[in-house]
């Protein structure tokens, strides 16, 4: 009832300001050295509730230990109490954004409050990834073959993500925005080849575009600290969804831009890891999407990129990190032919 009265769903817009650094004269050079996106950090406000309300329903946060304890003592058929506990949290973005927290999460959350303009080194991860994975596995294991209670619950929470990220409360707390996205991205069901779950990945990717610049920068910093196997699993999932969607939608569309932007966040995290540690998490070849090379009309994309009058009109050429060497070579050949044609026209006119 509260959500209906105070937080009406907002249809997601498709902001494209992330790529406004794509100027035409420098593009061909960036084909071979993709510069990470630039993000503007904003000040974060505290999200912690007063200590007097700890334990109340409005401040309840879920953890692996709580789920395990409830599962051990829950004598109801199908572990109804565990499901109701999870339902309470996954249907509340406030509770979910503070759930599955690391032991030092409270202290680190206060750091986000105190740092008006944090750097990449001042973005400690708030979510306990290992505990979160175990919690997901515990909940999904309680579903019978004929029941999909938890899977449906996670899907409903994902569907609400865009509206929740756009609330004033969440917009003023970028670290909580980032935590909410991380919790939903870690759902193991998303990493299957199911069309239903790939749609959920597109939903999360679209919602990520609604994050504030500060929240997106924090998310990139967190992703740069991921273990390689977890990072690679997420990248592979996004690449699979991108390939599957572009097979039937070769022209650049809003869902494609959302997926490419999500891959771009991982690309930035990879470059940030290089800056901080001297090595990348994965090789740049992992970002190449070979399916794009066969499904995209690069002549049309080049013409769109070259003649556009607004930075909001995007082309696949604005996402060079996903283009393999063969695709980049095709673009260079097209550009060379166009340049030669212009030179010929200029020479003919000057005679």
GROMACS .gro file of C-alpha atoms in nm:
model
  351
    1UNK     CA    1   0.000   0.000   0.000
    2UNK     CA    2   0.282   0.238   0.086
    3UNK     CA    3   0.449   0.178  -0.251
    4UNK     CA    4   0.123   0.240  -0.438
    5UNK     CA    5   0.062   0.568  -0.257
    6UNK     CA    6   0.413   0.707  -0.235
    7UNK     CA    7   0.626   0.530  -0.493
    8UNK     CA    8   0.428   0.494  -0.816
    9UNK     CA    9   0.613   0.297  -1.081
   10UNK     CA   10   0.804   0.518  -1.321
   11UNK     CA   11   0.855   0.408  -1.679
   12UNK     CA   12   1.231   0.385  -1.737
   13UNK     CA   13   1.391   0.645  -1.956
   14UNK     CA   14   1.698   0.558  -2.155
   15UNK     CA   15   1.966   0.812  -2.060
   16UNK     CA   16   2.263   0.810  -2.291
   17UNK     CA   17   2.487   1.068  -2.130
   18UNK     CA   18   2.742   0.801  -2.038
   19UNK     CA   19   2.882   0.803  -2.389
   20UNK     CA   20   2.893   1.174  -2.466
   21UNK     CA   21   3.272   1.163  -2.483
   22UNK     CA   22   3.245   0.987  -2.821
   23UNK     CA   23   3.367   1.263  -3.050
   24UNK     CA   24   3.406   1.174  -3.417
   25UNK     CA   25   3.768   1.281  -3.480
   26UNK     CA   26   3.907   1.056  -3.209
   27UNK     CA   27   3.683   0.755  -3.258
   28UNK     CA   28   3.903   0.547  -3.490
   29UNK     CA   29   4.189   0.575  -3.245
   30UNK     CA   30   3.962   0.465  -2.961
   31UNK     CA   31   3.872   0.153  -3.157
   32UNK     CA   32   4.204   0.013  -3.042
   33UNK     CA   33   4.225   0.169  -2.696
   34UNK     CA   34   3.886   0.213  -2.535
   35UNK     CA   35   3.903   0.479  -2.269
   36UNK     CA   36   3.701   0.399  -1.955
   37UNK     CA   37   3.394   0.612  -1.906
   38UNK     CA   38   3.425   0.908  -1.673
   39UNK     CA   39   3.201   0.918  -1.371
   40UNK     CA   40   3.115   1.206  -1.141
   41UNK     CA   41   3.100   1.117  -0.774
   42UNK     CA   42   2.830   1.281  -0.571
   43UNK     CA   43   2.800   1.308  -0.196
   44UNK     CA   44   2.614   1.025  -0.028
   45UNK     CA   45   2.373   1.054   0.259
   46UNK     CA   46   2.349   0.797   0.540
   47UNK     CA   47   2.095   0.521   0.512
   48UNK     CA   48   2.137   0.357   0.852
   49UNK     CA   49   1.827   0.365   1.065
   50UNK     CA   50   1.841   0.480   1.425
   51UNK     CA   51   1.970   0.216   1.664
   52UNK     CA   52   1.644   0.238   1.857
   53UNK     CA   53   1.469   0.081   1.558
   54UNK     CA   54   1.709  -0.208   1.513
   55UNK     CA   55   1.514  -0.530   1.491
   56UNK     CA   56   1.191  -0.365   1.383
   57UNK     CA   57   1.029  -0.469   1.057
   58UNK     CA   58   1.117  -0.142   0.885
   59UNK     CA   59   1.491  -0.191   0.949
   60UNK     CA   60   1.509  -0.568   0.910
   61UNK     CA   61   1.803  -0.691   0.703
   62UNK     CA   62   1.843  -1.046   0.582
   63UNK     CA   63   2.160  -1.249   0.617
   64UNK     CA   64   2.274  -1.605   0.554
   65UNK     CA   65   2.283  -1.672   0.928
   66UNK     CA   66   1.922  -1.559   0.974
   67UNK     CA   67   1.805  -1.774   0.684
   68UNK     CA   68   1.994  -2.077   0.813
   69UNK     CA   69   1.855  -2.033   1.164
   70UNK     CA   70   1.499  -1.996   1.036
   71UNK     CA   71   1.535  -2.297   0.806
   72UNK     CA   72   1.656  -2.513   1.096
   73UNK     CA   73   1.366  -2.422   1.323
   74UNK     CA   74   1.093  -2.392   1.057
   75UNK     CA   75   0.868  -2.697   1.093
   76UNK     CA   76   0.604  -2.572   0.849
   77UNK     CA   77   0.543  -2.755   0.523
   78UNK     CA   78   0.764  -2.624   0.241
   79UNK     CA   79   0.947  -2.396   0.485
   80UNK     CA   80   0.679  -2.128   0.467
   81UNK     CA   81   0.847  -1.915   0.734
   82UNK     CA   82   1.169  -1.895   0.535
   83UNK     CA   83   0.977  -1.789   0.227
   84UNK     CA   84   0.780  -1.522   0.415
   85UNK     CA   85   1.101  -1.391   0.564
   86UNK     CA   86   1.262  -1.366   0.220
   87UNK     CA   87   0.944  -1.218   0.071
   88UNK     CA   88   0.942  -0.940   0.331
   89UNK     CA   89   1.295  -0.834   0.235
   90UNK     CA   90   1.293  -0.886  -0.143
   91UNK     CA   91   0.976  -0.680  -0.176
   92UNK     CA   92   1.135  -0.386   0.009
   93UNK     CA   93   1.423  -0.207  -0.161
   94UNK     CA   94   1.516  -0.046   0.174
   95UNK     CA   95   1.563  -0.382   0.344
   96UNK     CA   96   1.725  -0.552   0.046
   97UNK     CA   97   1.980  -0.273   0.001
   98UNK     CA   98   2.114  -0.336   0.352
   99UNK     CA   99   2.091  -0.716   0.347
  100UNK     CA  100   2.372  -0.970   0.308
  101UNK     CA  101   2.618  -0.709   0.434
  102UNK     CA  102   2.982  -0.764   0.515
  103UNK     CA  103   3.088  -0.753   0.878
  104UNK     CA  104   3.239  -0.406   0.829
  105UNK     CA  105   2.945  -0.274   0.626
  106UNK     CA  106   2.814  -0.035   0.892
  107UNK     CA  107   3.152   0.134   0.936
  108UNK     CA  108   3.205   0.151   0.560
  109UNK     CA  109   2.856   0.294   0.506
  110UNK     CA  110   2.950   0.575   0.742
  111UNK     CA  111   3.262   0.634   0.531
  112UNK     CA  112   3.044   0.692   0.227
  113UNK     CA  113   2.853   0.950   0.431
  114UNK     CA  114   3.164   1.130   0.543
  115UNK     CA  115   3.342   1.139   0.205
  116UNK     CA  116   3.190   1.416  -0.002
  117UNK     CA  117   3.387   1.313  -0.311
  118UNK     CA  118   3.528   0.960  -0.269
  119UNK     CA  119   3.791   0.821  -0.503
  120UNK     CA  120   3.809   0.467  -0.634
  121UNK     CA  121   4.014   0.370  -0.328
  122UNK     CA  122   3.739   0.495  -0.098
  123UNK     CA  123   3.469   0.256  -0.222
  124UNK     CA  124   3.475  -0.052   0.003
  125UNK     CA  125   3.233  -0.327  -0.098
  126UNK     CA  126   2.931  -0.346   0.133
  127UNK     CA  127   2.790  -0.681   0.016
  128UNK     CA  128   2.925  -1.018   0.132
  129UNK     CA  129   2.929  -1.197  -0.204
  130UNK     CA  130   3.004  -1.545  -0.071
  131UNK     CA  131   2.732  -1.521   0.192
  132UNK     CA  132   2.489  -1.388  -0.068
  133UNK     CA  133   2.558  -1.679  -0.303
  134UNK     CA  134   2.506  -1.929  -0.024
  135UNK     CA  135   2.180  -1.758   0.073
  136UNK     CA  136   2.051  -1.776  -0.284
  137UNK     CA  137   2.142  -2.145  -0.303
  138UNK     CA  138   1.971  -2.215   0.028
  139UNK     CA  139   1.648  -2.047  -0.081
  140UNK     CA  140   1.638  -2.205  -0.425
  141UNK     CA  141   1.704  -2.549  -0.275
  142UNK     CA  142   1.378  -2.516  -0.080
  143UNK     CA  143   1.176  -2.494  -0.403
  144UNK     CA  144   1.029  -2.823  -0.515
  145UNK     CA  145   1.018  -2.920  -0.886
  146UNK     CA  146   0.654  -2.810  -0.893
  147UNK     CA  147   0.718  -2.485  -0.709
  148UNK     CA  148   0.901  -2.172  -0.817
  149UNK     CA  149   0.824  -1.954  -0.518
  150UNK     CA  150   1.168  -1.807  -0.472
  151UNK     CA  151   1.241  -1.773  -0.842
  152UNK     CA  152   0.915  -1.582  -0.887
  153UNK     CA  153   0.995  -1.367  -0.585
  154UNK     CA  154   1.336  -1.273  -0.726
  155UNK     CA  155   1.173  -1.192  -1.062
  156UNK     CA  156   0.920  -0.959  -0.897
  157UNK     CA  157   1.197  -0.783  -0.708
  158UNK     CA  158   1.389  -0.739  -1.033
  159UNK     CA  159   1.081  -0.596  -1.207
  160UNK     CA  160   1.057  -0.327  -0.937
  161UNK     CA  161   1.423  -0.229  -0.959
  162UNK     CA  162   1.385   0.065  -1.201
  163UNK     CA  163   1.109   0.226  -0.995
  164UNK     CA  164   1.300   0.170  -0.671
  165UNK     CA  165   1.624   0.319  -0.799
  166UNK     CA  166   1.443   0.636  -0.900
  167UNK     CA  167   1.299   0.711  -0.557
  168UNK     CA  168   1.438   1.024  -0.394
  169UNK     CA  169   1.551   0.817  -0.099
  170UNK     CA  170   1.765   0.581  -0.307
  171UNK     CA  171   1.891   0.854  -0.542
  172UNK     CA  172   2.050   1.032  -0.246
  173UNK     CA  173   2.231   0.716  -0.131
  174UNK     CA  174   2.449   0.592  -0.416
  175UNK     CA  175   2.612   0.316  -0.213
  176UNK     CA  176   2.268   0.169  -0.141
  177UNK     CA  177   2.176   0.190  -0.508
  178UNK     CA  178   2.490  -0.004  -0.593
  179UNK     CA  179   2.423  -0.261  -0.320
  180UNK     CA  180   2.069  -0.320  -0.446
  181UNK     CA  181   2.195  -0.385  -0.800
  182UNK     CA  182   2.470  -0.619  -0.679
  183UNK     CA  183   2.227  -0.828  -0.472
  184UNK     CA  184   1.993  -0.879  -0.768
  185UNK     CA  185   2.278  -0.944  -1.015
  186UNK     CA  186   2.404  -1.229  -0.798
  187UNK     CA  187   2.085  -1.432  -0.849
  188UNK     CA  188   2.226  -1.760  -0.989
  189UNK     CA  189   1.917  -1.813  -1.205
  190UNK     CA  190   2.025  -1.517  -1.421
  191UNK     CA  191   2.328  -1.709  -1.540
  192UNK     CA  192   2.126  -1.976  -1.719
  193UNK     CA  193   2.033  -1.970  -2.087
  194UNK     CA  194   1.660  -1.943  -2.009
  195UNK     CA  195   1.482  -1.676  -2.215
  196UNK     CA  196   1.285  -1.578  -1.903
  197UNK     CA  197   1.599  -1.513  -1.703
  198UNK     CA  198   1.772  -1.335  -1.991
  199UNK     CA  199   1.478  -1.093  -1.992
  200UNK     CA  200   1.550  -1.030  -1.625
  201UNK     CA  201   1.912  -0.952  -1.712
  202UNK     CA  202   1.788  -0.695  -1.965
  203UNK     CA  203   1.560  -0.549  -1.698
  204UNK     CA  204   1.851  -0.506  -1.455
  205UNK     CA  205   2.070  -0.361  -1.731
  206UNK     CA  206   1.801  -0.105  -1.813
  207UNK     CA  207   1.762  -0.018  -1.446
  208UNK     CA  208   2.138   0.033  -1.410
  209UNK     CA  209   2.111   0.323  -1.654
  210UNK     CA  210   1.891   0.499  -1.399
  211UNK     CA  211   2.162   0.491  -1.132
  212UNK     CA  212   2.320   0.821  -1.036
  213UNK     CA  213   2.672   0.885  -1.165
  214UNK     CA  214   2.805   0.834  -0.813
  215UNK     CA  215   2.624   0.501  -0.773
  216UNK     CA  216   2.750   0.379  -1.110
  217UNK     CA  217   3.105   0.478  -1.021
  218UNK     CA  218   3.077   0.294  -0.688
  219UNK     CA  219   2.943  -0.011  -0.871
  220UNK     CA  220   3.239  -0.003  -1.113
  221UNK     CA  221   3.478   0.016  -0.818
  222UNK     CA  222   3.308  -0.282  -0.654
  223UNK     CA  223   3.317  -0.483  -0.975
  224UNK     CA  224   3.691  -0.418  -1.001
  225UNK     CA  225   3.732  -0.602  -0.668
  226UNK     CA  226   3.536  -0.910  -0.778
  227UNK     CA  227   3.710  -1.248  -0.789
  228UNK     CA  228   3.795  -1.332  -1.150
  229UNK     CA  229   3.555  -1.628  -1.172
  230UNK     CA  230   3.261  -1.424  -1.042
  231UNK     CA  231   3.349  -1.131  -1.268
  232UNK     CA  232   3.382  -1.361  -1.570
  233UNK     CA  233   3.048  -1.529  -1.496
  234UNK     CA  234   2.873  -1.192  -1.501
  235UNK     CA  235   3.049  -1.085  -1.820
  236UNK     CA  236   2.961  -1.413  -1.992
  237UNK     CA  237   2.596  -1.374  -1.892
  238UNK     CA  238   2.577  -1.022  -2.036
  239UNK     CA  239   2.751  -1.133  -2.355
  240UNK     CA  240   2.511  -1.425  -2.398
  241UNK     CA  241   2.211  -1.196  -2.351
  242UNK     CA  242   2.357  -0.943  -2.595
  243UNK     CA  243   2.414  -1.211  -2.859
  244UNK     CA  244   2.068  -1.359  -2.814
  245UNK     CA  245   1.893  -1.025  -2.836
  246UNK     CA  246   2.084  -0.886  -3.135
  247UNK     CA  247   2.007  -1.196  -3.342
  248UNK     CA  248   1.653  -1.071  -3.381
  249UNK     CA  249   1.722  -0.700  -3.331
  250UNK     CA  250   2.030  -0.609  -3.536
  251UNK     CA  251   1.950  -0.238  -3.522
  252UNK     CA  252   2.060  -0.061  -3.207
  253UNK     CA  253   1.768  -0.031  -2.966
  254UNK     CA  254   1.711   0.073  -2.606
  255UNK     CA  255   1.753  -0.281  -2.463
  256UNK     CA  256   2.071  -0.328  -2.668
  257UNK     CA  257   2.210   0.002  -2.540
  258UNK     CA  258   2.130  -0.107  -2.185
  259UNK     CA  259   2.318  -0.436  -2.228
  260UNK     CA  260   2.613  -0.263  -2.395
  261UNK     CA  261   2.624  -0.008  -2.112
  262UNK     CA  262   2.627  -0.290  -1.855
  263UNK     CA  263   2.917  -0.455  -2.040
  264UNK     CA  264   3.079  -0.109  -2.043
  265UNK     CA  265   3.060  -0.097  -1.664
  266UNK     CA  266   3.252  -0.425  -1.649
  267UNK     CA  267   3.501  -0.290  -1.902
  268UNK     CA  268   3.559   0.014  -1.682
  269UNK     CA  269   3.605  -0.213  -1.381
  270UNK     CA  270   3.864  -0.410  -1.576
  271UNK     CA  271   4.056  -0.090  -1.659
  272UNK     CA  272   4.026   0.031  -1.299
  273UNK     CA  273   4.180  -0.296  -1.180
  274UNK     CA  274   4.467  -0.237  -1.423
  275UNK     CA  275   4.516   0.113  -1.284
  276UNK     CA  276   4.515  -0.003  -0.922
  277UNK     CA  277   4.700  -0.336  -0.952
  278UNK     CA  278   4.890  -0.325  -1.280
  279UNK     CA  279   4.699  -0.611  -1.438
  280UNK     CA  280   4.350  -0.657  -1.581
  281UNK     CA  281   4.099  -0.900  -1.438
  282UNK     CA  282   4.050  -1.051  -1.787
  283UNK     CA  283   4.198  -0.998  -2.131
  284UNK     CA  284   4.032  -0.742  -2.356
  285UNK     CA  285   3.941  -1.022  -2.596
  286UNK     CA  286   3.679  -1.138  -2.344
  287UNK     CA  287   3.476  -0.827  -2.429
  288UNK     CA  288   3.463  -0.902  -2.801
  289UNK     CA  289   3.124  -1.019  -2.917
  290UNK     CA  290   3.171  -1.218  -3.238
  291UNK     CA  291   2.797  -1.237  -3.303
  292UNK     CA  292   2.784  -0.861  -3.352
  293UNK     CA  293   3.037  -0.892  -3.632
  294UNK     CA  294   2.796  -1.108  -3.833
  295UNK     CA  295   2.464  -0.948  -3.745
  296UNK     CA  296   2.541  -0.575  -3.760
  297UNK     CA  297   2.542  -0.376  -4.086
  298UNK     CA  298   2.857  -0.169  -4.028
  299UNK     CA  299   2.807   0.043  -4.339
  300UNK     CA  300   2.476   0.157  -4.199
  301UNK     CA  301   2.622   0.202  -3.851
  302UNK     CA  302   2.913   0.406  -3.988
  303UNK     CA  303   2.675   0.630  -4.181
  304UNK     CA  304   2.460   0.678  -3.870
  305UNK     CA  305   2.765   0.756  -3.657
  306UNK     CA  306   2.913   0.995  -3.911
  307UNK     CA  307   2.598   1.194  -3.991
  308UNK     CA  308   2.431   1.211  -3.652
  309UNK     CA  309   2.347   1.558  -3.526
  310UNK     CA  310   2.307   1.469  -3.159
  311UNK     CA  311   2.526   1.282  -2.911
  312UNK     CA  312   2.211   1.103  -2.797
  313UNK     CA  313   2.194   0.919  -3.129
  314UNK     CA  314   2.411   0.616  -3.065
  315UNK     CA  315   2.572   0.361  -3.292
  316UNK     CA  316   2.749   0.034  -3.226
  317UNK     CA  317   3.064   0.228  -3.305
  318UNK     CA  318   3.019   0.408  -2.972
  319UNK     CA  319   3.090   0.074  -2.799
  320UNK     CA  320   3.429  -0.023  -2.948
  321UNK     CA  321   3.520  -0.260  -2.665
  322UNK     CA  322   3.272  -0.524  -2.795
  323UNK     CA  323   3.398  -0.513  -3.155
  324UNK     CA  324   3.650  -0.782  -3.247
  325UNK     CA  325   3.949  -0.706  -3.473
  326UNK     CA  326   3.763  -0.824  -3.784
  327UNK     CA  327   3.474  -0.586  -3.716
  328UNK     CA  328   3.711  -0.298  -3.646
  329UNK     CA  329   3.898  -0.372  -3.968
  330UNK     CA  330   3.571  -0.353  -4.160
  331UNK     CA  331   3.498  -0.014  -4.006
  332UNK     CA  332   3.846   0.109  -4.097
  333UNK     CA  333   3.801  -0.006  -4.457
  334UNK     CA  334   3.467   0.172  -4.477
  335UNK     CA  335   3.622   0.488  -4.331
  336UNK     CA  336   3.915   0.466  -4.576
  337UNK     CA  337   3.679   0.431  -4.872
  338UNK     CA  338   3.477   0.730  -4.757
  339UNK     CA  339   3.790   0.941  -4.710
  340UNK     CA  340   3.917   0.848  -5.059
  341UNK     CA  341   3.579   0.936  -5.207
  342UNK     CA  342   3.589   1.278  -5.042
  343UNK     CA  343   3.944   1.339  -5.167
  344UNK     CA  344   3.840   1.244  -5.518
  345UNK     CA  345   3.542   1.481  -5.501
  346UNK     CA  346   3.761   1.763  -5.372
  347UNK     CA  347   4.017   1.708  -5.648
  348UNK     CA  348   3.745   1.701  -5.915
  349UNK     CA  349   3.586   2.024  -5.788
  350UNK     CA  350   3.920   2.206  -5.768
  351UNK     CA  351   4.000   2.138  -6.137
   0.00000   0.00000   0.00000
